[in-house]
Amino acid sequence: MNHSCFDHIPKIQYEGPESDNPLAFKYYDASRVIMGKTIEEHLRVAVCYWHTFCWDGSDVFGAGPFNRPWHGPVNDNDAALEKLDAAFTFFEKLGNPYFCFHDVDVMPSAETPGEHVEKFHFIVDAVEKKIAESATGLLWGTANMFSHPRYMAGASTNPDPEVVAFAALQVRECLEATHRLGGAGYVLWGGREGYDTILNTDLKREIAQLGRFLTMVVEHKHRIGFKGDIWIEPKPHEPARHQYDRDVATVYGFLKNCGLEKEVGVNIEPNHATLAGHNFEHEVEMAMALDIFGSIDFNRGDPQNGWDTDQFPNDLRENTMALYYILKGGGFKNGGANFDAKVRRQSREVEDLFYAHIGGMDLLARALENAARLLESEKLISFVNHRYAGWDSGIGADMLSGRASLEDMAANALDTNISPAPRSGRQEYLENIITQAVR
Ligand code: XLS
Ligand code: NI
Ligand code: NI
């Protein structure tokens, strides 16, 4: 059933860059082909359930001003079904091919383990029907193991194994639901896996718990035959002072330590990258280099403060850079472009949800075109290849292949009396190439 709250919103169409219609795409032309794939196939856009359909606009200073037409007074089965109607009506109008959800986003509130399972199953049945009738599928699912007070000291890293058992129940249920709903991936964001003070924390034990839990999740994935990917979402802090999944490189070290680097990848969020002191493209390229690139939670932070403000992306240069490295690395496979972004608190009308997503999709389509042009021109790549060309043969190639030892390298330096000439890194020249490519 369609929800009537969007009756006044037309189906969002592509009208081209000259259009003045705020409820139309200017750049996101879903079926346009770029480098052999349509824009829709490249980006695999997803709308997130939590910020868009669950959040009521509340912040730490006050109650939520949104008053969404689909938010009932109590979060029971009927309210969950109404929210589901609203979500799929929104997807139909926007034309996004995917969505993402946490278990608790879609289901009515539940307290006990039995209640959780019963209520989750009830709504997953309804979600399955919706997906079957609509053009929007599931990109990824995840379990929310951070909002309920039971998780205040973490989920799998909790000092109390009973809390970990509850987390195991949620993950088992949500992973199985994701599988059943045809999801392409399953995400584990660290939530409260970290700590606020070392004074009450057995760090070594917590890391062991985290590793064992992840191993159990991977085992279960194989047991049920889920063919999608599992991704960890790095974040350096917030909510905990120290989060174990700090950034892509830290996650990789952790995966290596557990022997799971071939099993688990990363879901990168630009606002988390900047909180970790990196930029977006650094995290993308690091994941590509380590072969753990999975998916992206597109958003942006505020350069002047240190929070996860989760604003919709609007920086064309930043996103051109990120998409360049995504395309260069082969693009999305199971992953996609999820908008883990929320409208500002005063943007309280349903139109604002459309403006936000239209803007984000237009931005990504434009950034994708820029990135494709950059890649096809080979300007950056040929510069970089030339810069490292010395490694293709001679002592450089011998060192990398393991044929040359430290001794061989040192002897080579003496024998050939090397005197390497300093060369320009040409940063400004390269930045100008980006300036020219960003349109
Ligand atoms: C929070 C995270 C969260 C994950 C899903 O900062 O971005 O929204 O994406 O649990
Ligand atoms: Ni996220
Ligand atoms: Ni976030």
Coordinates of N, CA and C in Angstrom, one line a residue, residues 100-203:
C100 N 19.1 0.4 2.9 CA 19.9 -0.3 4.0 C 19.1 -0.1 5.3
F101 N 19.2 -1.1 6.2 CA 18.5 -1.0 7.5 C 19.2 -1.6 8.6
H102 N 18.9 -1.1 9.8 CA 19.2 -1.9 11.1 C 18.0 -2.7 11.4
D103 N 18.2 -3.8 12.1 CA 17.0 -4.5 12.6 C 16.0 -3.7 13.3
V104 N 16.5 -2.8 14.3 CA 15.6 -2.1 15.1 C 14.9 -0.9 14.3
D105 N 15.4 -0.6 13.2 CA 14.8 0.5 12.4 C 13.4 0.0 11.8
V106 N 13.4 -1.2 11.4 CA 12.2 -1.7 10.7 C 11.2 -2.3 11.7
M107 N 11.7 -2.8 12.8 CA 10.8 -3.6 13.7 C 10.2 -2.7 14.8
P108 N 9.1 -3.2 15.4 CA 8.6 -2.5 16.6 C 9.5 -2.7 17.8
S109 N 9.4 -1.9 18.8 CA 10.3 -2.1 19.9 C 10.1 -3.4 20.6
A110 N 11.2 -4.0 21.1 CA 11.1 -5.3 21.8 C 12.1 -5.3 22.9
E111 N 11.8 -6.0 24.0 CA 12.7 -6.0 25.2 C 13.4 -7.4 25.3
T112 N 12.6 -8.5 25.4 CA 13.2 -9.8 25.7 C 13.7 -10.4 24.4
P113 N 14.6 -11.4 24.5 CA 15.1 -12.1 23.3 C 14.0 -12.7 22.5
G114 N 13.0 -13.3 23.2 CA 11.9 -14.0 22.5 C 11.1 -12.9 21.7
E115 N 10.8 -11.8 22.4 CA 10.1 -10.7 21.8 C 10.8 -10.2 20.5
H116 N 12.1 -10.1 20.7 CA 12.9 -9.5 19.6 C 12.7 -10.4 18.3
V117 N 12.9 -11.7 18.5 CA 12.8 -12.6 17.4 C 11.4 -12.6 16.8
E118 N 10.4 -12.6 17.6 CA 9.0 -12.7 17.1 C 8.7 -11.4 16.3
K119 N 9.0 -10.3 16.9 CA 8.6 -9.0 16.2 C 9.5 -8.8 15.0
F120 N 10.7 -9.2 15.0 CA 11.6 -9.0 13.9 C 11.1 -9.9 12.7
H121 N 10.7 -11.2 13.0 CA 10.2 -12.0 12.0 C 8.9 -11.5 11.3
F122 N 8.1 -10.9 12.2 CA 6.8 -10.3 11.7 C 7.1 -9.3 10.6
I123 N 8.1 -8.4 10.9 CA 8.3 -7.3 10.0 C 9.1 -7.7 8.8
V124 N 10.0 -8.7 9.0 CA 10.8 -9.2 7.8 C 9.9 -9.8 6.8
D125 N 8.9 -10.5 7.2 CA 7.9 -11.1 6.3 C 7.3 -9.9 5.4
A126 N 7.0 -8.8 6.1 CA 6.4 -7.7 5.4 C 7.4 -7.0 4.5
V127 N 8.6 -6.9 4.9 CA 9.7 -6.3 4.1 C 9.9 -7.2 2.8
E128 N 9.9 -8.5 3.0 CA 10.1 -9.4 1.9 C 9.0 -9.2 0.8
K129 N 7.8 -9.0 1.3 CA 6.7 -8.8 0.3 C 6.9 -7.4 -0.4
K130 N 7.3 -6.4 0.3 CA 7.5 -5.1 -0.3 C 8.6 -5.2 -1.4
I131 N 9.7 -5.8 -1.0 CA 10.8 -5.9 -2.0 C 10.3 -6.6 -3.3
A132 N 9.5 -7.7 -3.1 CA 9.0 -8.5 -4.2 C 8.1 -7.6 -5.1
E133 N 7.4 -6.7 -4.6 CA 6.5 -5.8 -5.4 C 7.1 -4.6 -5.9
S134 N 8.4 -4.3 -5.5 CA 9.0 -3.0 -5.8 C 10.2 -3.1 -6.6
A135 N 10.8 -2.0 -7.1 CA 12.0 -2.0 -7.9 C 13.2 -1.8 -7.0
T136 N 13.0 -1.7 -5.7 CA 14.1 -1.4 -4.7 C 14.4 -2.6 -3.9
G137 N 15.7 -3.0 -3.9 CA 16.1 -4.1 -3.1 C 17.0 -3.7 -2.0
L138 N 17.5 -4.8 -1.3 CA 18.3 -4.5 -0.1 C 19.8 -4.5 -0.5
L139 N 20.5 -3.4 -0.1 CA 21.9 -3.3 -0.3 C 22.6 -4.0 0.9
W140 N 22.3 -3.6 2.1 CA 22.9 -4.3 3.2 C 22.0 -4.1 4.5
G141 N 22.1 -5.1 5.3 CA 21.5 -5.0 6.6 C 22.5 -5.0 7.7
T142 N 22.1 -4.6 8.9 CA 23.0 -4.5 10.1 C 22.1 -4.6 11.4
A143 N 22.8 -5.1 12.4 CA 22.1 -5.1 13.7 C 22.5 -3.9 14.5
N144 N 21.5 -3.2 15.1 CA 21.8 -2.1 16.0 C 22.1 -2.6 17.4
M145 N 23.4 -2.6 17.7 CA 23.8 -3.1 19.0 C 24.5 -2.0 19.8
F146 N 23.9 -0.8 19.8 CA 24.4 0.4 20.4 C 23.4 1.3 21.1
S147 N 22.1 1.2 20.6 CA 21.1 2.2 21.1 C 20.5 1.7 22.5
H148 N 20.2 0.4 22.6 CA 19.6 -0.1 23.8 C 20.6 0.0 24.9
P149 N 20.1 0.4 26.1 CA 21.1 0.6 27.3 C 21.9 -0.6 27.6
R150 N 21.3 -1.8 27.3 CA 22.1 -3.1 27.6 C 23.5 -3.0 27.0
Y151 N 23.6 -2.2 25.9 CA 24.9 -2.2 25.2 C 25.8 -1.0 25.6
M152 N 25.5 -0.4 26.7 CA 26.3 0.8 27.0 C 27.8 0.5 27.2
A153 N 28.1 -0.7 27.5 CA 29.6 -1.0 27.6 C 30.0 -1.9 26.4
G154 N 29.3 -1.8 25.3 CA 29.7 -2.5 24.1 C 28.8 -3.7 23.9
A155 N 28.9 -4.3 22.7 CA 28.1 -5.5 22.3 C 29.1 -6.7 22.5
S156 N 29.8 -7.0 21.4 CA 30.7 -8.2 21.6 C 31.8 -8.0 22.5
T157 N 32.2 -6.7 22.8 CA 33.3 -6.4 23.7 C 32.7 -6.1 25.1
N158 N 31.5 -6.5 25.4 CA 30.9 -6.2 26.7 C 31.6 -7.0 27.8
P159 N 31.8 -6.5 29.0 CA 32.3 -7.3 30.1 C 31.4 -8.5 30.5
D160 N 30.1 -8.4 30.1 CA 29.1 -9.4 30.5 C 28.8 -10.3 29.3
P161 N 29.1 -11.6 29.4 CA 28.8 -12.5 28.3 C 27.3 -12.6 28.0
E162 N 26.5 -12.3 28.9 CA 25.0 -12.4 28.6 C 24.6 -11.3 27.6
V163 N 25.3 -10.1 27.7 CA 25.1 -9.1 26.7 C 25.6 -9.5 25.4
V164 N 26.7 -10.2 25.4 CA 27.3 -10.7 24.1 C 26.3 -11.7 23.5
A165 N 25.7 -12.5 24.3 CA 24.7 -13.5 23.8 C 23.5 -12.8 23.1
F166 N 23.1 -11.7 23.7 CA 22.0 -10.9 23.1 C 22.4 -10.4 21.8
A167 N 23.7 -9.9 21.7 CA 24.2 -9.4 20.4 C 24.3 -10.5 19.4
A168 N 24.7 -11.7 19.9 CA 24.8 -12.9 18.9 C 23.4 -13.2 18.4
L169 N 22.4 -13.1 19.2 CA 21.0 -13.3 18.7 C 20.6 -12.3 17.7
Q170 N 20.9 -11.1 18.0 CA 20.5 -10.0 17.0 C 21.3 -10.2 15.7
V171 N 22.6 -10.5 15.7 CA 23.3 -10.7 14.5 C 22.8 -11.9 13.7
R172 N 22.6 -13.0 14.4 CA 22.1 -14.2 13.8 C 20.8 -13.9 13.0
E173 N 19.9 -13.2 13.7 CA 18.6 -12.9 13.1 C 18.8 -12.0 11.9
C174 N 19.6 -11.0 12.1 CA 19.7 -9.9 11.0 C 20.5 -10.4 9.8
L175 N 21.5 -11.3 10.1 CA 22.3 -11.8 9.0 C 21.4 -12.8 8.2
E176 N 20.6 -13.6 8.9 CA 19.7 -14.5 8.2 C 18.6 -13.7 7.4
A177 N 18.1 -12.6 8.0 CA 17.1 -11.8 7.3 C 17.7 -11.2 6.1
T178 N 18.9 -10.7 6.2 CA 19.6 -10.0 5.1 C 19.8 -11.0 3.9
H179 N 20.1 -12.2 4.3 CA 20.3 -13.3 3.3 C 18.9 -13.6 2.6
R180 N 17.9 -13.7 3.4 CA 16.6 -14.0 2.9 C 16.0 -12.9 2.0
L181 N 16.4 -11.6 2.4 CA 15.9 -10.5 1.6 C 16.8 -10.2 0.4
G182 N 17.7 -11.0 0.1 CA 18.6 -10.8 -1.1 C 19.6 -9.7 -0.9
G183 N 20.0 -9.4 0.3 CA 21.0 -8.3 0.5 C 22.3 -8.6 -0.1
A184 N 23.0 -7.6 -0.5 CA 24.4 -7.8 -1.2 C 25.5 -7.8 -0.1
G185 N 25.2 -7.3 1.1 CA 26.2 -7.2 2.1 C 25.6 -7.2 3.5
Y186 N 26.5 -7.4 4.5 CA 26.1 -7.3 5.9 C 27.1 -6.4 6.6
V187 N 26.7 -5.4 7.3 CA 27.6 -4.4 7.9 C 27.7 -4.6 9.4
L188 N 28.9 -4.5 9.9 CA 29.1 -4.4 11.4 C 29.9 -3.1 11.6
W189 N 29.1 -2.1 12.0 CA 29.7 -0.9 12.5 C 30.1 -1.1 14.0
G190 N 31.2 -0.6 14.4 CA 31.7 -0.8 15.8 C 30.8 -0.4 16.9
G191 N 29.8 0.5 16.6 CA 28.9 0.9 17.7 C 29.6 1.3 18.9
R192 N 29.4 0.6 20.0 CA 30.1 0.9 21.3 C 31.2 -0.1 21.6
E193 N 31.8 -0.7 20.5 CA 32.9 -1.5 20.6 C 34.2 -0.6 20.8
G194 N 34.5 -0.3 22.0 CA 35.6 0.6 22.3 C 35.5 0.8 23.8
Y195 N 36.1 1.9 24.3 CA 36.0 2.2 25.7 C 36.2 3.7 26.0
D196 N 35.7 4.1 27.2 CA 35.8 5.4 27.6 C 37.0 5.7 28.5
T197 N 37.2 4.7 29.4 CA 38.4 4.8 30.2 C 39.1 3.5 30.4
I198 N 40.4 3.5 30.3 CA 41.2 2.3 30.4 C 41.1 1.8 31.9
L199 N 40.7 2.6 32.8 CA 40.7 2.2 34.2 C 39.7 1.1 34.5
N200 N 38.7 1.0 33.7 CA 37.7 -0.1 33.9 C 37.8 -1.2 32.8
T201 N 38.8 -1.1 32.0 CA 38.8 -1.9 30.7 C 39.9 -2.9 30.6
D202 N 39.5 -4.2 30.3 CA 40.5 -5.2 30.0 C 40.7 -5.3 28.5
L203 N 41.5 -4.4 28.0 CA 41.6 -4.2 26.5 C 42.0 -5.5 25.8

